[in-house]
Amino acid sequence: MVFNNSSKVICFNHRNLLPEEYERYHIPLNQSNIKNLVVNANGSIFYTKPLGNYRMINELIGSYLAKKLDLDTVDYEIGKTATGLQALSKPFYEEGYDYQYFNDYLHLSRYPKRSFLEKVNPFHSYCVTTGLDILKGTTLYEDALKVTAVDLKMSQVDRHGNNLQVKVKEAKAVSLAPIYDYSESYIIGDSATIYRSPLVWVRKNRTSLEELIRRHPELWEYLEYLISLSICDILENIGDEKEIEFTGDEMFNYMKSQKIIERPFQKIKVK
């Protein structure tokens, strides 16, 4: 990425939240992913995640694609320090709602036996089709399909039940919380298998992919739309929005990766 004087890049200073600020920003104390936060020059609070260039770009692409499907997603800002880039996102917690990790929501409110949990969580098991079947008829189903489509488009390999949250009111799921954590994307080949997303295995097996789409035809509608979006256009639009430029190598690598990722989708048979 190439920055200039007009680029939307935030310089900041690290600090941890004070105890009273957790209450002020409605941040649940049990969110284990809340570690470091930053405050910029005008006092805005952000979550921060150190990233290399490509993982920073992945976060920007993921947020862009999610918004294309009308998913609620964090809107990343680019933070820059002397040691590298950091993805910055504002706290999204609202007063009056409980936020639970997807794993915990299924375990606590729907499926009390943890041994069964591994079979039904679409983001933390290999039984993706079974998990999505169980979500049918709930307020989470459509958004779960959209998240799945974004992750398939990006070859996201780390979507599991602890990097997805559910917004809950009066013990009932209202919706998914804003989606975050797209950095482990565009990972192709055997190295992808070290991650926990079941979609890694689905992409490798045409039969599984066809079965997933057959049982959830809306998923194919979302995925087909995302496939129609050129990665070059996506990067150019992000560049215009953030006032940054992507290098020729970055553009070429994403074009190459996207071609490999989308090859299996061109072979599936949709009835």
C-alpha atoms as one frame of an Amber mdcrd trajectory, in Angstrom:
protein
   0.000   0.000   0.000   1.183   3.475  -0.857   0.246   6.356   1.427   0.359
  10.059   0.730  -0.485  13.210   2.672  -4.217  12.851   1.954  -4.456   9.158
   2.888  -6.945   8.331   5.631  -4.402   7.008   8.087  -4.629   7.533  11.845
  -1.643   8.069  14.080  -2.356   7.112  17.658  -1.057   6.349  21.122  -1.682
   3.054  22.896  -3.424   2.893  26.220  -5.666   0.453  28.045  -9.245   1.283
  28.908  -9.982   2.530  32.396 -12.521   0.427  34.362 -15.218   3.100  34.111
 -14.784   3.251  30.334 -15.957  -0.335  29.913 -19.303   0.764  31.312 -19.355
   4.010  29.339 -18.836   2.197  26.016 -21.024  -0.793  27.037 -18.130  -3.180
  26.487 -18.682  -6.617  28.068 -15.969  -7.494  30.532 -15.989 -11.139  29.391
 -14.830 -10.404  25.836 -11.440 -12.099  25.767 -10.488 -10.508  22.441 -10.382
  -7.066  24.057  -6.738  -6.590  24.907  -5.184  -3.392  23.637  -7.138  -0.294
  22.766  -5.949   2.998  21.395  -6.979   6.595  21.644  -6.247   8.951  18.766
  -5.665  12.696  18.833  -9.348  13.610  19.144 -10.023  11.095  21.887 -11.778
   8.391  19.866 -11.483   4.846  21.211 -10.581   1.972  18.870  -9.772  -1.696
  19.052  -6.412  -2.329  17.495  -4.972  -5.331  15.705  -1.335  -5.358  14.473
  -1.130  -6.496  10.874   1.181  -6.787   7.921   0.309  -5.165   4.603  -1.638
  -8.052   3.115  -3.609  -8.840   6.256  -4.519  -5.157   6.515  -5.779  -5.274
   2.932  -7.746  -8.446   3.756  -9.562  -6.636   6.566 -10.476  -3.811   4.192
 -11.675  -6.240   1.507 -13.755  -8.239   3.993 -15.483  -5.152   5.325 -16.139
  -3.962   1.765 -17.684  -7.287   0.683 -19.798  -7.586   3.828 -21.268  -4.146
   3.197 -22.093  -5.218  -0.359 -24.371  -7.888   1.160 -25.835  -5.418   3.685
 -24.125  -7.218   6.553 -23.421  -5.228   9.665 -19.633  -5.057   9.792 -16.916
  -3.087  11.471 -15.596  -0.307   9.257 -11.847  -0.484   9.536  -9.568   2.509
   9.731  -5.862   2.233   9.009  -3.565   2.944  11.913   0.124   3.472  11.397
   2.994   3.402  13.853   6.749   3.287  13.469   6.592  -0.496  13.740   3.839
  -1.181  11.179   0.146  -1.090  10.370  -2.772  -1.744  12.676  -6.432  -2.273
  11.846  -8.562   0.063  13.956 -12.253  -0.445  14.632 -14.614   1.416  16.921
 -16.456  -0.439  19.715 -19.871  -1.527  18.461 -21.577  -2.552  21.692 -24.975
  -1.000  22.437 -26.612  -0.451  25.787 -29.385  -2.904  26.613 -27.959  -5.841
  24.641 -25.901  -8.828  25.647 -23.148  -9.944  23.291 -22.125 -13.582  23.199
 -19.592 -15.460  21.146 -21.316 -17.709  18.629 -20.023 -20.828  20.387 -21.369
 -19.645  23.735 -24.734 -18.652  22.307 -25.339 -22.121  20.873 -24.071 -23.814
  23.998 -25.972 -21.724  26.538 -29.257 -21.001  24.812 -29.880 -23.758  22.284
 -27.755 -26.855  22.786 -26.699 -27.420  26.402 -24.634 -30.533  25.665 -21.207
 -29.391  24.557 -20.524 -32.722  22.873 -23.326 -31.884  20.443 -22.055 -28.352
  19.941 -19.248 -29.471  17.656 -21.828 -30.953  15.298 -24.074 -27.913  14.982
 -21.856 -24.835  14.986 -21.436 -23.872  11.320 -18.319 -21.873  12.116 -16.515
 -24.390  14.292 -17.061 -27.859  12.894 -16.754 -29.777   9.659 -20.524 -30.317
   9.491 -21.318 -26.995   7.858 -24.527 -28.092   6.172 -25.909 -29.523   9.402
 -25.119 -26.331  11.281 -26.810 -24.057   8.776 -29.842 -26.359   8.678 -30.302
 -25.895  12.409 -30.207 -22.103  12.039 -33.096 -22.139   9.562 -36.069 -20.265
  10.932 -33.946 -18.118  13.240 -33.001 -14.465  12.870 -29.379 -15.534  12.382
 -29.870 -17.729   9.316 -29.694 -15.181   6.483 -26.728 -13.349   7.953 -24.939
 -16.665   8.571 -25.321 -17.441   4.856 -23.938 -14.027   3.961 -20.923 -14.455
   6.223 -20.323 -17.867   4.652 -20.484 -16.330   1.156 -17.959 -13.622   2.069
 -15.598 -16.172   3.600 -15.847 -18.451   0.550 -15.184 -15.515  -1.785 -12.080
 -14.577   0.208 -10.875 -18.076   1.123 -11.151 -17.027   4.766  -9.684 -19.833
   6.832 -10.169 -18.697  10.424 -13.906 -18.088  10.827 -14.750 -19.910  14.013
 -17.254 -19.498  16.785 -15.044 -17.198  18.847 -14.527 -14.510  16.220 -18.216
 -14.054  15.569 -20.657 -12.595  18.084 -24.416 -12.683  18.538 -26.446  -9.698
  19.671 -28.938 -10.876  22.293 -31.840  -9.229  24.107 -33.943 -10.936  26.761
 -32.175 -14.246  26.084 -33.172 -14.206  22.401 -30.864 -13.687  19.457 -31.588
 -10.450  17.627 -28.866 -10.578  14.987 -25.203 -11.183  14.460 -23.035  -8.437
  15.904 -20.967  -6.461  13.387 -18.640  -8.877  11.601 -14.897  -8.555  12.127
 -11.653 -10.469  11.662 -11.109 -11.077   7.943  -7.318 -10.993   8.043  -6.644
 -14.724   7.532  -7.885 -14.739   3.938  -6.537 -15.515   0.468  -4.636 -18.434
   1.985  -4.417 -21.224  -0.556  -3.010 -24.740  -0.540  -2.004 -27.073   2.255
  -1.128 -24.240   4.633  -4.842 -23.461   4.897  -5.504 -26.731   6.707  -3.854
 -25.534   9.912  -6.803 -23.228  10.517 -10.160 -24.055  12.050 -12.740 -22.991
   9.479 -14.787 -25.890   8.077 -14.987 -23.990   4.801 -11.388 -25.004   4.087
 -12.562 -28.589   3.679 -15.721 -27.648   1.806 -13.696 -25.758  -0.801 -11.465
 -28.779  -1.308 -14.375 -31.128  -1.972 -16.655 -30.369  -4.907 -19.332 -32.766
  -3.645 -19.462 -31.028  -0.266 -19.628 -27.617  -1.916 -22.463 -28.683  -4.208
 -24.329 -30.228  -1.275 -23.926 -27.055   0.773 -25.351 -24.934  -2.039 -28.126
 -27.423  -2.837 -29.374 -27.284   0.747 -29.000 -23.522   0.971 -29.751 -22.022
  -2.460 -29.725 -18.492  -1.055 -26.027 -19.007  -0.332 -25.359 -19.446  -4.030
 -27.207 -16.209  -4.826 -24.958 -14.300  -2.416 -21.810 -16.064  -3.570 -22.616
 -15.639  -7.260 -23.027 -11.907  -6.718 -19.705 -11.643  -4.886 -17.949 -13.663
  -7.596 -19.207 -11.114 -10.131 -17.225  -8.405  -8.331 -13.762  -8.003  -9.822
 -10.952  -7.946  -7.279  -9.374  -5.099  -9.254 -12.559  -3.033  -8.944 -12.792
  -3.901  -5.241  -9.251  -2.699  -4.582  -9.724   0.434  -6.676 -12.904   1.324
  -4.776 -11.183   0.745  -1.439  -8.248   2.843  -2.628 -10.566   5.697  -3.569
 -12.367   5.494  -0.218  -9.210   5.389   1.913  -7.173   7.561  -0.477  -4.429
   4.975  -0.782  -2.867   3.130  -3.710  -2.091  -0.559  -4.082   1.159  -1.582
  -5.696   1.368  -3.550  -8.923   2.568  -6.623  -7.025  -0.380  -6.422  -4.630
  -2.880  -6.135  -7.468  -1.268  -9.039  -9.337  -1.160 -11.303  -6.265  -4.818
 -10.719  -5.447  -5.848 -11.311  -9.061  -3.884 -14.578  -9.083  -5.294 -15.728
  -5.743  -8.870 -14.832  -6.656  -8.627 -16.840  -9.865  -7.494 -19.922  -7.937
 -10.134 -19.471  -5.219 -13.018 -19.105  -7.659 -12.015 -21.989  -9.931 -14.031
 -24.604  -7.960 -17.135 -22.394  -8.042 -17.086 -22.431 -11.835 -17.300 -26.249
 -11.866 -20.158 -26.827  -9.470 -23.574 -27.792 -10.796 -26.447 -25.769  -9.404
 -29.869 -27.309 -10.063
